[in-house]
CSV table of C-alpha atoms and ligand atoms in Angstrom, one decimal:
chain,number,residue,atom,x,y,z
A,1012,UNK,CA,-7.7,-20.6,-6.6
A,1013,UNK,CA,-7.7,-20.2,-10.3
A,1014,UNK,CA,-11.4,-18.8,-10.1
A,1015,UNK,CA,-13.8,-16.9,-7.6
A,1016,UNK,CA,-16.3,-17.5,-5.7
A,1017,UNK,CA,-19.8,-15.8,-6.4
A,1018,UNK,CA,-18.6,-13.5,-3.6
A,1019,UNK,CA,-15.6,-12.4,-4.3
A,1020,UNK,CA,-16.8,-12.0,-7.8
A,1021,UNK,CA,-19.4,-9.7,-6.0
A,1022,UNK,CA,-16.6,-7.9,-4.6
A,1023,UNK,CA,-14.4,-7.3,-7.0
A,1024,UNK,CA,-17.5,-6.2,-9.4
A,1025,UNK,CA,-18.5,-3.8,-6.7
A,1026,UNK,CA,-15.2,-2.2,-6.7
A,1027,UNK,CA,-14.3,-2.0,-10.1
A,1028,UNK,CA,-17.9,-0.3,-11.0
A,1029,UNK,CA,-17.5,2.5,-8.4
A,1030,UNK,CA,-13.8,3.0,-9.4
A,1031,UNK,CA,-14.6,3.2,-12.9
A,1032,UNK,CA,-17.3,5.7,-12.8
A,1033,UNK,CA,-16.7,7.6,-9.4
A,1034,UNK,CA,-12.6,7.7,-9.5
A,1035,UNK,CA,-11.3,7.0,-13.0
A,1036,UNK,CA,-13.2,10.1,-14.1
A,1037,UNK,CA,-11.2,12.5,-12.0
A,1038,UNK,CA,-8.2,10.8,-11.9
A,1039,UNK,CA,-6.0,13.1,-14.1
A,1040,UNK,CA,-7.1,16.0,-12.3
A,1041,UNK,CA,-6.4,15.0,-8.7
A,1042,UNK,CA,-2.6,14.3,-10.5
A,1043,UNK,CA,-2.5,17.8,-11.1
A,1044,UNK,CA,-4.2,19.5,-8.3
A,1045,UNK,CA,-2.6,16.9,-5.6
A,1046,UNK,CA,-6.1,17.3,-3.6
A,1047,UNK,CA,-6.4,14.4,-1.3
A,1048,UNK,CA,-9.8,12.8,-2.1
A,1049,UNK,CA,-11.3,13.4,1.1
A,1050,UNK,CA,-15.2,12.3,-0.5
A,1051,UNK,CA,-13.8,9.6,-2.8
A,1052,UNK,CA,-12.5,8.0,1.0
A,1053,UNK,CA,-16.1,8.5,2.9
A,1054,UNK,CA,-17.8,7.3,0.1
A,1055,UNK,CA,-15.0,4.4,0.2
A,1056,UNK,CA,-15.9,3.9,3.4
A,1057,UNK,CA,-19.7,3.9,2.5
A,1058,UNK,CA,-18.7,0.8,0.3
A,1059,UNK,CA,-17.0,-1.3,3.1
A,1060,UNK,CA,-14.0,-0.6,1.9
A,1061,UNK,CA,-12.1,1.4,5.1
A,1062,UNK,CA,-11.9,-1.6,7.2
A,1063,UNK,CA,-12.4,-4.9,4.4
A,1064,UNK,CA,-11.3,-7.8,6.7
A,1065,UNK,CA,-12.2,-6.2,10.0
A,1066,UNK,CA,-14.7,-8.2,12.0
A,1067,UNK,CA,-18.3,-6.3,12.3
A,1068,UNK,CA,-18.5,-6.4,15.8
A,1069,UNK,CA,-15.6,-4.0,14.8
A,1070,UNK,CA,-17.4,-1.7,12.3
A,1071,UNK,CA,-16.1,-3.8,9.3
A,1072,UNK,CA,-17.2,-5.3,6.5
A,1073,UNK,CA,-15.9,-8.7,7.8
A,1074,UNK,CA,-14.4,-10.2,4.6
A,1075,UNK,CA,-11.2,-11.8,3.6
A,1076,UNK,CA,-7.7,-10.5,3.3
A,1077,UNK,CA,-8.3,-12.1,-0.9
A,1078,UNK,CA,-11.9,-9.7,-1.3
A,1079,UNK,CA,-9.4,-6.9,0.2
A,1080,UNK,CA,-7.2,-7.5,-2.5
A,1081,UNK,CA,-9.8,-7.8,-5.6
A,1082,UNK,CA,-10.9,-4.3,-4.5
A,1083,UNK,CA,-8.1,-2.6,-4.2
A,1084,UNK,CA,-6.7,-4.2,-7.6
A,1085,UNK,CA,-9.6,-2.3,-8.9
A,1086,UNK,CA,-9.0,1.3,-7.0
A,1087,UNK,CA,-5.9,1.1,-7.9
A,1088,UNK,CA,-6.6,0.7,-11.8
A,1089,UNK,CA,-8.8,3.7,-11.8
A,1090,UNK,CA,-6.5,5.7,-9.4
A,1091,UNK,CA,-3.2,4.4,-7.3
A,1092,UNK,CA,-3.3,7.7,-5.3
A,1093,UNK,CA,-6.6,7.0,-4.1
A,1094,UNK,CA,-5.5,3.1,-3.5
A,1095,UNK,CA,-2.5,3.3,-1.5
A,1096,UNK,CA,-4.9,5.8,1.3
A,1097,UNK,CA,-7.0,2.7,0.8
A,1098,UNK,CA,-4.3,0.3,1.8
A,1099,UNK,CA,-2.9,2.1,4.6
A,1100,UNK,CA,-6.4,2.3,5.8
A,1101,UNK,CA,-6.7,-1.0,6.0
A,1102,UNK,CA,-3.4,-3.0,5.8
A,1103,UNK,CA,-1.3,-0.7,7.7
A,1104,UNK,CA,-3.1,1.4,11.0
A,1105,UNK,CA,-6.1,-1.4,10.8
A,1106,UNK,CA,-4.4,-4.5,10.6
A,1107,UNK,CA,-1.6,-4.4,13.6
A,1108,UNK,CA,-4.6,-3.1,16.3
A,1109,UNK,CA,-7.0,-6.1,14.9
A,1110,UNK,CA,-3.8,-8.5,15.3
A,1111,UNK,CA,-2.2,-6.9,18.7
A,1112,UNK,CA,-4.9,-4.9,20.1
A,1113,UNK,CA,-6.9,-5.3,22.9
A,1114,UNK,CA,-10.6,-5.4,22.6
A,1115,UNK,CA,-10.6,-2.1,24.3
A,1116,UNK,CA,-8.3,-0.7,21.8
A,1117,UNK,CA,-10.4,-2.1,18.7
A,1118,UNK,CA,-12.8,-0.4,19.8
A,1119,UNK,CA,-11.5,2.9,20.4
A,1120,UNK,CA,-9.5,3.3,17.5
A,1121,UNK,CA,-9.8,0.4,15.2
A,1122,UNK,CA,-13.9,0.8,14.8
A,1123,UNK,CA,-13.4,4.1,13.8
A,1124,UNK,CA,-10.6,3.8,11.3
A,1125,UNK,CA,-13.1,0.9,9.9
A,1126,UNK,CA,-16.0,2.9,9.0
A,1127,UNK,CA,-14.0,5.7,7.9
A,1128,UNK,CA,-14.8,8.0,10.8
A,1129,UNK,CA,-11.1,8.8,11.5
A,1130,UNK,CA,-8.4,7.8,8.7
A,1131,UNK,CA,-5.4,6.1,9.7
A,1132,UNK,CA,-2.1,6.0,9.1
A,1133,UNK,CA,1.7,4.3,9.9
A,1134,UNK,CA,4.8,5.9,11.1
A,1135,UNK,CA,8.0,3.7,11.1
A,1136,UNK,CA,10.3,5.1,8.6
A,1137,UNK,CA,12.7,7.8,10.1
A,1138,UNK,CA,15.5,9.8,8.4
A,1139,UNK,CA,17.9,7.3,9.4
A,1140,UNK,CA,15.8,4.4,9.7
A,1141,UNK,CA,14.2,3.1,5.9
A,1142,UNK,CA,15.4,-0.4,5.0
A,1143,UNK,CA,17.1,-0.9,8.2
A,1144,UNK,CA,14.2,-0.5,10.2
A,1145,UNK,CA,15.4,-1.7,13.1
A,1146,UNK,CA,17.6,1.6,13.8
A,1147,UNK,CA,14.9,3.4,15.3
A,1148,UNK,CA,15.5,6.6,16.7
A,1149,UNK,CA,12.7,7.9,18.2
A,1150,UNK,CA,12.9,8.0,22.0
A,1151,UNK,CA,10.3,5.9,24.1
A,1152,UNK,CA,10.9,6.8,27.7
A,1153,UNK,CA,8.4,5.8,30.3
A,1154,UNK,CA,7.4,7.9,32.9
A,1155,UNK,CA,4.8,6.7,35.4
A,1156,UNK,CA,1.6,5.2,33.5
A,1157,UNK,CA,2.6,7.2,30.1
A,1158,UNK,CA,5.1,6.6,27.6
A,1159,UNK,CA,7.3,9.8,26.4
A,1160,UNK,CA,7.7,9.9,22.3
A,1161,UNK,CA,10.8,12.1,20.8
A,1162,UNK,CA,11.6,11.8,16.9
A,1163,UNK,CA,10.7,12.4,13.4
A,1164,UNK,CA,8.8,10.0,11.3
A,1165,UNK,CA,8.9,10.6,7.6
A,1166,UNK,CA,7.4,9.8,3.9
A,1167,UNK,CA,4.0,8.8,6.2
A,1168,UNK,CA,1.7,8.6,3.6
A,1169,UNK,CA,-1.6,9.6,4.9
A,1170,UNK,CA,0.2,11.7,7.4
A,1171,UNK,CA,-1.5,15.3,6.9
A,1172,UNK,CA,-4.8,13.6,7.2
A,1173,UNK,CA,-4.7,11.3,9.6
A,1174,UNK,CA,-6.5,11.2,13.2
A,1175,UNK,CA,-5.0,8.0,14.5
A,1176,UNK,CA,-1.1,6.7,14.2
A,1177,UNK,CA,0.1,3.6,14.5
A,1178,UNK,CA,3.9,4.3,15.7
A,1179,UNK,CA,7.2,3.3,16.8
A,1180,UNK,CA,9.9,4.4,20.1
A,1181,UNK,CA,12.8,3.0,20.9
A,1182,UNK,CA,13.5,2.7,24.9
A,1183,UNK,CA,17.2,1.6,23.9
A,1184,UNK,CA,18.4,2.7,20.9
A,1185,UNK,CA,21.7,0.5,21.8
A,1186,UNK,CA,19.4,-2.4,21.6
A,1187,UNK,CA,18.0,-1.9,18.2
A,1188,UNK,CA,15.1,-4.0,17.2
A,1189,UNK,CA,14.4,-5.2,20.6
A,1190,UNK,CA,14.1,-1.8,22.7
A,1191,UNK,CA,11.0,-0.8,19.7
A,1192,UNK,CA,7.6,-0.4,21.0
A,1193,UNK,CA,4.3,-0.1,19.4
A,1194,UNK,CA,2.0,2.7,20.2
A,1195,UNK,CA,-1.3,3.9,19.2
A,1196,UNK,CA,-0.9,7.9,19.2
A,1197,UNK,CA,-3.9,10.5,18.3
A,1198,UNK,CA,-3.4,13.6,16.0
A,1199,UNK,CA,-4.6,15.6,18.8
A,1200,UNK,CA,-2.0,14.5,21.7
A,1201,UNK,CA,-0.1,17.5,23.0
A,1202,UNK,CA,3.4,17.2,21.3
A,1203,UNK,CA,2.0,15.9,17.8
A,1204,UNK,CA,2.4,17.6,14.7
A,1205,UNK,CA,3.1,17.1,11.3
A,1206,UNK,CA,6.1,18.5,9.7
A,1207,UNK,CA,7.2,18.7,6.3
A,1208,UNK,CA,4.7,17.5,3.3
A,1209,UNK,CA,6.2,16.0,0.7
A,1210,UNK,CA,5.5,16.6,-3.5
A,1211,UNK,CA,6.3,13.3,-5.0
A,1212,UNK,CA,7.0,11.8,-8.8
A,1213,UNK,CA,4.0,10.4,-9.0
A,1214,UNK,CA,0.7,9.0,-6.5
A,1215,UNK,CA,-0.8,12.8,-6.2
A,1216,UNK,CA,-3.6,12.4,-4.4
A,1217,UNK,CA,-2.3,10.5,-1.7
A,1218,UNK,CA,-0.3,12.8,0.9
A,1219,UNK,CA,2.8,12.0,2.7
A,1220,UNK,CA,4.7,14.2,5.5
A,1221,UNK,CA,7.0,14.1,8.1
A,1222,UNK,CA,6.0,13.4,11.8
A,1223,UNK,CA,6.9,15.1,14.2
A,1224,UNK,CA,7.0,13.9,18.5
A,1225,UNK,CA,7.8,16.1,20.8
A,1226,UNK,CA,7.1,15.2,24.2
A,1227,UNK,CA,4.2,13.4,23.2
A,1228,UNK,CA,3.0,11.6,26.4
A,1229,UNK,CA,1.2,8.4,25.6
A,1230,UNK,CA,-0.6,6.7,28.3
A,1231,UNK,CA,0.4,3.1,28.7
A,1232,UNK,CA,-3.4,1.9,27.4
A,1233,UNK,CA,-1.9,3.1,24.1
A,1234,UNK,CA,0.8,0.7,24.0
A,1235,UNK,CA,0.0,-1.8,20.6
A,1236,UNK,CA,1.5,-5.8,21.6
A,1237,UNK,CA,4.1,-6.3,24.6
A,1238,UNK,CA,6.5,-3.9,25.6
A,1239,UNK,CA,9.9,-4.0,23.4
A,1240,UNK,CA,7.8,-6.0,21.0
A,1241,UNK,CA,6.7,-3.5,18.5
A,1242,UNK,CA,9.6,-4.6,16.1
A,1243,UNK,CA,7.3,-8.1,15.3
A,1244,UNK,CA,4.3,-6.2,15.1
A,1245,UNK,CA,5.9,-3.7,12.6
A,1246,UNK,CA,7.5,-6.7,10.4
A,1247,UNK,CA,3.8,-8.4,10.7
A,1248,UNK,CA,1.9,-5.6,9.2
A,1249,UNK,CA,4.2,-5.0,6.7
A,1250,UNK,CA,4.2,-8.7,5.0
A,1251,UNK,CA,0.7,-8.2,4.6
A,1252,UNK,CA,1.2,-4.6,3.8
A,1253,UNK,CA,2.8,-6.3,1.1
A,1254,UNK,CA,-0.1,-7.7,-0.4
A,1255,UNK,CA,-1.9,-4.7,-0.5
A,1256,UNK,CA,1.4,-3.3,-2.6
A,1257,UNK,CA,1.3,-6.1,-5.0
A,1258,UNK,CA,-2.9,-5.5,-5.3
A,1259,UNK,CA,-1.8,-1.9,-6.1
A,1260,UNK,CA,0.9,-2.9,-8.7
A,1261,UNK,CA,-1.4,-5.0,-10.0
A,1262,UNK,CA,-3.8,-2.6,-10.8
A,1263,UNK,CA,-1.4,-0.2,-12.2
A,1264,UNK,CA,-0.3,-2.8,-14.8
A,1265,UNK,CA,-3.9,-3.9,-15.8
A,1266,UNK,CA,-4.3,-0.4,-16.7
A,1267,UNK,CA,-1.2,0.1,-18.1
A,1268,UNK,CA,-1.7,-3.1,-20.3
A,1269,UNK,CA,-5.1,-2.5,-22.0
A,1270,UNK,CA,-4.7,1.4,-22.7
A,1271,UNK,CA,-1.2,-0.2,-24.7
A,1272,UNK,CA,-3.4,-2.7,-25.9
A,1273,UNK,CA,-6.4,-0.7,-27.4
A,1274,UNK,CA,-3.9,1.8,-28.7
A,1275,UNK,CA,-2.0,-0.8,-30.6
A,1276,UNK,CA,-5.0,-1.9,-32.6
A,1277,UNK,CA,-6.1,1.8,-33.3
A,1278,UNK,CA,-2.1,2.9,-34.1
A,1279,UNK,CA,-1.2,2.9,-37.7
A,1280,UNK,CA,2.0,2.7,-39.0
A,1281,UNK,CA,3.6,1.7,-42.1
A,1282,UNK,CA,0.2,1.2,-43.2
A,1283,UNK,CA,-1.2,-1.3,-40.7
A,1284,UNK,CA,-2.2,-1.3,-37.1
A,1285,UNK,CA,0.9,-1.2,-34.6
A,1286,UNK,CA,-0.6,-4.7,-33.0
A,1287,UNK,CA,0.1,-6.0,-36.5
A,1288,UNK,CA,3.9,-5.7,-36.1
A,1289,UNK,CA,5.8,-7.9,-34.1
A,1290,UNK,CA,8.0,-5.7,-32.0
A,1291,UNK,CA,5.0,-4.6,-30.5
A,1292,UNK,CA,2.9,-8.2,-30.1
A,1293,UNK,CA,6.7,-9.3,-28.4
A,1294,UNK,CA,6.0,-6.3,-25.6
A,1295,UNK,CA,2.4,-7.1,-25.7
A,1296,UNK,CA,3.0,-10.8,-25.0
A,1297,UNK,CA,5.4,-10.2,-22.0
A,1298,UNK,CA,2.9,-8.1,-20.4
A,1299,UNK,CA,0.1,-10.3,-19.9
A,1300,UNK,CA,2.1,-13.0,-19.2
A,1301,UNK,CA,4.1,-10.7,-16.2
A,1302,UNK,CA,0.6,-9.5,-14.8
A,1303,UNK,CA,-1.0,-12.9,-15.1
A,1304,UNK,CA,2.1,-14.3,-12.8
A,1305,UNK,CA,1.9,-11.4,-10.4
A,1306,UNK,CA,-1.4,-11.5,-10.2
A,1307,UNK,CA,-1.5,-15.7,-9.3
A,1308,UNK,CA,1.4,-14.7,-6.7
A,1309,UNK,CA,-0.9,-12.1,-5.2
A,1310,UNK,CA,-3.5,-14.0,-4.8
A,1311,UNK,CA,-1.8,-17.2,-3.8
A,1312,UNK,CA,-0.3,-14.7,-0.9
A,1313,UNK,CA,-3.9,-13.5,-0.1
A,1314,UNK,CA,-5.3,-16.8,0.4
A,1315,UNK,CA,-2.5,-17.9,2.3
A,1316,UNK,CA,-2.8,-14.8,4.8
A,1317,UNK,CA,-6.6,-16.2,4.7
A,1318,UNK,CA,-5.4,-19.3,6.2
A,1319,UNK,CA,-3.5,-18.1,9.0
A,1320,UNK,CA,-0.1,-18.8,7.4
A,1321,UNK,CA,1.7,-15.5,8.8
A,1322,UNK,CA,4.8,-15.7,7.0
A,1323,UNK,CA,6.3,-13.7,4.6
A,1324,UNK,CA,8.1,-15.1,1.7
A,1325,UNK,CA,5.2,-15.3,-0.2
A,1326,UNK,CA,4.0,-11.5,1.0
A,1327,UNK,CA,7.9,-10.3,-0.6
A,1328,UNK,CA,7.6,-12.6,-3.5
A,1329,UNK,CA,4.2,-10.9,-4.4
A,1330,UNK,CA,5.6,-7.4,-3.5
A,1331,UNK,CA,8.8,-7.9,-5.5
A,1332,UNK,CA,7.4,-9.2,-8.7
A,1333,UNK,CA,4.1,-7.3,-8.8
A,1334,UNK,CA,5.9,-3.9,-8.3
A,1335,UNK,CA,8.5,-5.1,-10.8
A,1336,UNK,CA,5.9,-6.2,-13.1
A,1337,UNK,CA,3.9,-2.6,-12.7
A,1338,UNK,CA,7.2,-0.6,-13.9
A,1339,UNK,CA,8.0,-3.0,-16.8
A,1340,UNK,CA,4.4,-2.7,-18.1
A,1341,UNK,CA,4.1,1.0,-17.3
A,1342,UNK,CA,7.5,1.7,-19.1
A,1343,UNK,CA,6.3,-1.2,-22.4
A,1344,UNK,CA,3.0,1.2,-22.4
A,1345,UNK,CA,4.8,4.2,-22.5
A,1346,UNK,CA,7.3,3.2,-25.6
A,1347,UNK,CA,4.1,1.8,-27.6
A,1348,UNK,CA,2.6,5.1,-27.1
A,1349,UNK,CA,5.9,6.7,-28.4
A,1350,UNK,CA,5.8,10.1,-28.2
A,1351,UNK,CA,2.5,10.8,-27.0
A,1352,UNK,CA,2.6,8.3,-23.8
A,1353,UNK,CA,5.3,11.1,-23.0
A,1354,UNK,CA,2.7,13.8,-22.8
A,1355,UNK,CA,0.9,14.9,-20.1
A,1356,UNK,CA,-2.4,14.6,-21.7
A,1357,UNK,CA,-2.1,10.2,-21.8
A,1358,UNK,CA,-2.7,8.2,-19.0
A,1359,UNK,CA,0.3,6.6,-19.5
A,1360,UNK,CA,2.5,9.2,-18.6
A,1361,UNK,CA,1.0,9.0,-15.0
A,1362,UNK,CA,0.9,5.8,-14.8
A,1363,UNK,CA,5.0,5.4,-15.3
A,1364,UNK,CA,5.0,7.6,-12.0
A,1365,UNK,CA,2.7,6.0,-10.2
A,1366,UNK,CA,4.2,2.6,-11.1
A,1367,UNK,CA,7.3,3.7,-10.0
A,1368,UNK,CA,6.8,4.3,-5.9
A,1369,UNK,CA,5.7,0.5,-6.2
A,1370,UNK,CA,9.1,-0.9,-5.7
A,1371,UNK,CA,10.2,1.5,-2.8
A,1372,UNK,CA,7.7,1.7,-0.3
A,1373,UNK,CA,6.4,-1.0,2.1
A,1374,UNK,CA,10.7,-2.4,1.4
A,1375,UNK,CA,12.4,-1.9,-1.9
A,1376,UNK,CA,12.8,-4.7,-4.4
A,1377,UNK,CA,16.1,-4.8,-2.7
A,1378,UNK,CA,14.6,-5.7,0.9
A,1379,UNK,CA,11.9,-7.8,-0.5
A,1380,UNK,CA,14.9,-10.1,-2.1
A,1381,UNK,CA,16.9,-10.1,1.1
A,1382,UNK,CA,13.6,-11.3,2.8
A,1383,UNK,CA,13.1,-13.8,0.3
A,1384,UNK,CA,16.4,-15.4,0.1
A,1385,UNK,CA,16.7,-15.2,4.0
A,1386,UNK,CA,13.6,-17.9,3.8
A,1387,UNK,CA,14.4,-19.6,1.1
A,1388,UNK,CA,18.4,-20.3,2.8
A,1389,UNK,CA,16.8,-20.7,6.3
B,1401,CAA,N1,7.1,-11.1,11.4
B,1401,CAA,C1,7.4,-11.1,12.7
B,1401,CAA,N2,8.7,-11.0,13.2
B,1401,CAA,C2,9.6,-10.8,12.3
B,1401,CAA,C3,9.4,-10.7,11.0
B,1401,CAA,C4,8.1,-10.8,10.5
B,1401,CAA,N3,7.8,-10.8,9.2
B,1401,CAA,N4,10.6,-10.4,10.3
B,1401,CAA,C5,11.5,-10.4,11.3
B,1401,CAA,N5,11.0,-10.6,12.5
B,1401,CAA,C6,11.6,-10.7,13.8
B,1401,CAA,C7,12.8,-11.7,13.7
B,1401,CAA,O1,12.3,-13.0,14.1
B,1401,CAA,C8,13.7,-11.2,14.8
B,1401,CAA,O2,13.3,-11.5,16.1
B,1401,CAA,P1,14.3,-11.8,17.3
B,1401,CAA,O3,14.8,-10.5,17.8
B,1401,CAA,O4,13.4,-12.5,18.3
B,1401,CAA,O5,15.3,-12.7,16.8
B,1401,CAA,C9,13.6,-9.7,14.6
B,1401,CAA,O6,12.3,-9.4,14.0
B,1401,CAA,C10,14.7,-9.1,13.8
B,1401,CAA,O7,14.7,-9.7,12.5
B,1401,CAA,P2,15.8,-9.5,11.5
B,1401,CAA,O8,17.1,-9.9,12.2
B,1401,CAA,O9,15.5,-10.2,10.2
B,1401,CAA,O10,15.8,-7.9,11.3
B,1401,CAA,P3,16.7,-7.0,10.4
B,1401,CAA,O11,17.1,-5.9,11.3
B,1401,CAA,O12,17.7,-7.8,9.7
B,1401,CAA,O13,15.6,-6.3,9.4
B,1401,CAA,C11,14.3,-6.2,7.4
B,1401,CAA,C12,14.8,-7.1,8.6
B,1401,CAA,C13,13.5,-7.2,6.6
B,1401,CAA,C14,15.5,-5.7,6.5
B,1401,CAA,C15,13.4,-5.1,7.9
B,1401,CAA,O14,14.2,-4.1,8.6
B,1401,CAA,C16,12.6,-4.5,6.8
B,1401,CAA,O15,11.6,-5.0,6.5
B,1401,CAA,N6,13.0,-3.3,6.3
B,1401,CAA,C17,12.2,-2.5,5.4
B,1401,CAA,C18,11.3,-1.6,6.1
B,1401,CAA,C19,10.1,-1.2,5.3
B,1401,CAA,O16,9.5,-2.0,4.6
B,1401,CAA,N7,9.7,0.0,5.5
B,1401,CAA,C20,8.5,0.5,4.9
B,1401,CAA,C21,7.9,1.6,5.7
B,1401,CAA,S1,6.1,1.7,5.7
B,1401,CAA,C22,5.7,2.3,4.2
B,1401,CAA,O17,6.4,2.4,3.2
B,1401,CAA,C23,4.3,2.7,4.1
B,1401,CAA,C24,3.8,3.6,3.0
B,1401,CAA,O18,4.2,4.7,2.8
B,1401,CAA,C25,2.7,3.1,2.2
């Protein structure tokens, strides 16, 4: 626990030399031209890294859920924008078809979302259905062998992109949580299309939209899981969608950490490095010791997903503190700057938005606690 193995050490050194010189490099730039990093994905994908955990046979790399998180620790320090299309990749339209697809579906749609052939993506959030998930909207009626979709997803990161979806209907709204269905939906079904994109605070790069179903027959092969059972298979993807927020937070804060660090000891003020005074060792102190905690409850999390332990107070534990942990340091990074980690041309400055997305998505701070405490009274 408290130290790698040669190959996760492999891993993680893989990652963090292709982020460092393929995606740090251009990370400013894709803040400002909101591009979506269409070859930094295929040559992701290249790497292993579309489809980390999924089985070969599968067209994955057939790792862990903790080398998954190593490596996208590392994307995520050079550029959270390109991270969270990683994570969705992986965590959030891979995951749920490994764990609740049948081998014909795995291989129709998970294989390709694994080598990066088609990108992926997850639609459960509708206007009126964000922390209370549960309210979905969206119509599933079936007719004959197809299911009939009706609703608006939105913030669907990856949405503008993406080939496959991972989605949600309700066949009885009245029933809330236990009328949802899974489905697995192409881009290209009749009564697809994606509505409005969204410009965001911060994570550029990546590209969120609305959703938008009308009529969009799915045949009944498409169905992810049991009928009415898509609410479990939702709530399972997102604890270890989780994970793969935490690994993201965590990168953010590493980053956000040693730029405040190495600008401390260059910094001079009242005649001596910044580092030298203690107002700024205090923040400095707090910082390491907040990412060295997230990062042991990220990990811990990891390993225990490793293990087949599929619960999720440890996934909302890691979320929750990690995405907490990513703000405070981006903020701490930001004052040691002063005024310059308020300018545009300092990394910091992105990295306080970027941090900031960390504790809304994938269940706010808010839902992470209610999750938490929910175990913790149970
Ligand atoms: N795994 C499996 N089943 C679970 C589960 C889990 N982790 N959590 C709950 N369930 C089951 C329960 O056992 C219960 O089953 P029964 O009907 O058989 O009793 C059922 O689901 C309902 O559970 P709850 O009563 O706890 O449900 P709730 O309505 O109170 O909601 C919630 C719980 C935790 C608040 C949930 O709605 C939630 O997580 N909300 C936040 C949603 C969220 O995170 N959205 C993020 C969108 S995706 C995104 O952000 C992606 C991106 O852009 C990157």
């Amino acid at each position: 626990m408290f130290d790698l193995s040669e190959d996760h050490r492999a891993i993680r050194d893989m990652a963090r030399d292709f982020a460092r010189s393929e995606i740090m490099p251009g990370a400013g730039e894709r803040d400002k031209s909101h591009i979506f990093p269409k070859e930094i994905f295929d040559q992701l994908a290249e790497l292993g890294l579309m489809g980390v955990f999924v089985p070969e046979e599968y067209g994955g790399s057939g790792l862990d859920i903790f080398s998954y998180v190593l490596a996208l620790e590392e994307i995520c320090y050079a550029d959270a924008g390109v991270g969270v299309t990683m994570s969705v990749q992986n965590s959030l339209a891979g995951w749920p078809v490994l764990a609740f697809g049948t081998h014909e579906q795995k291989l129709k749609y998970l294989a390709p979302m694994a080598t990066g052939e088609k990108i992926g993506c997850y639609a459960l959030t509708e206007p009126e259905a964000g922390s209370d998930a549960g309210a979905q909207r969206t119509k599933a009626t079936r007719d004959g062998d197809d299911y009939v979709l009706d609703g608006t997803k939105m913030w669907i990161t990856n949405g503008p992109n993406a080939d496959i979806c991972v989605t949600y209907g309700n066949m009885d709204v009245e029933a809330r949580h236990r009328g949802v269905c899974a489905f697995i939906v192409e881009a290209d079904m009749d009564g697809y299309s994606v509505g409005k994109i969204e410009e965001k605070m911060g994570i550029h790069c990546s590209s969120t939209s609305e959703l938008v179903f009308e009529g969009l027959r799915v045949p009944s092969d498409n169905l992810l899981g049991e009928e009415r059972g898509g609410f479990k298979v939702a709530m399972a993807t997102l604890d270890g969608g989780r994970i793969g927020i935490a690994a993201q937070a965590l990168g953010i804060a590493q980053r956000a950490y040693d730029l405040a660090v190495q600008y401390a000891k260059e910094r001079k003020t009242f005649g001596k490095p910044i580092a030298n005074h203690q107002a700024i060792q205090w923040k400095i102190a707090d910082m390491r010791t907040r990412i060295e905690a997230a990062r042991l409850l990220t990990h811990k999390a990891a390993w225990l997903k490793d293990q087949g332990h599929l619960g999720s107070l440890e996934c909302s534990m890691a979320k929750l503190y990690a995405s907490e942990c990513a703000n405070f340091c981006a903020y701490e990074a930001v004052q040691i700057f002063g005024g310059y980690g308020y300018s545009q041309e300092y990394e910091v400055e992105r990295l306080y938005r970027d941090a900031r997305i960390t504790t809304l998505y994938e269940g706010t701070s808010e839902i992470q606690r209610l999750v938490i405490a929910k175990n913790a009274l149970r």
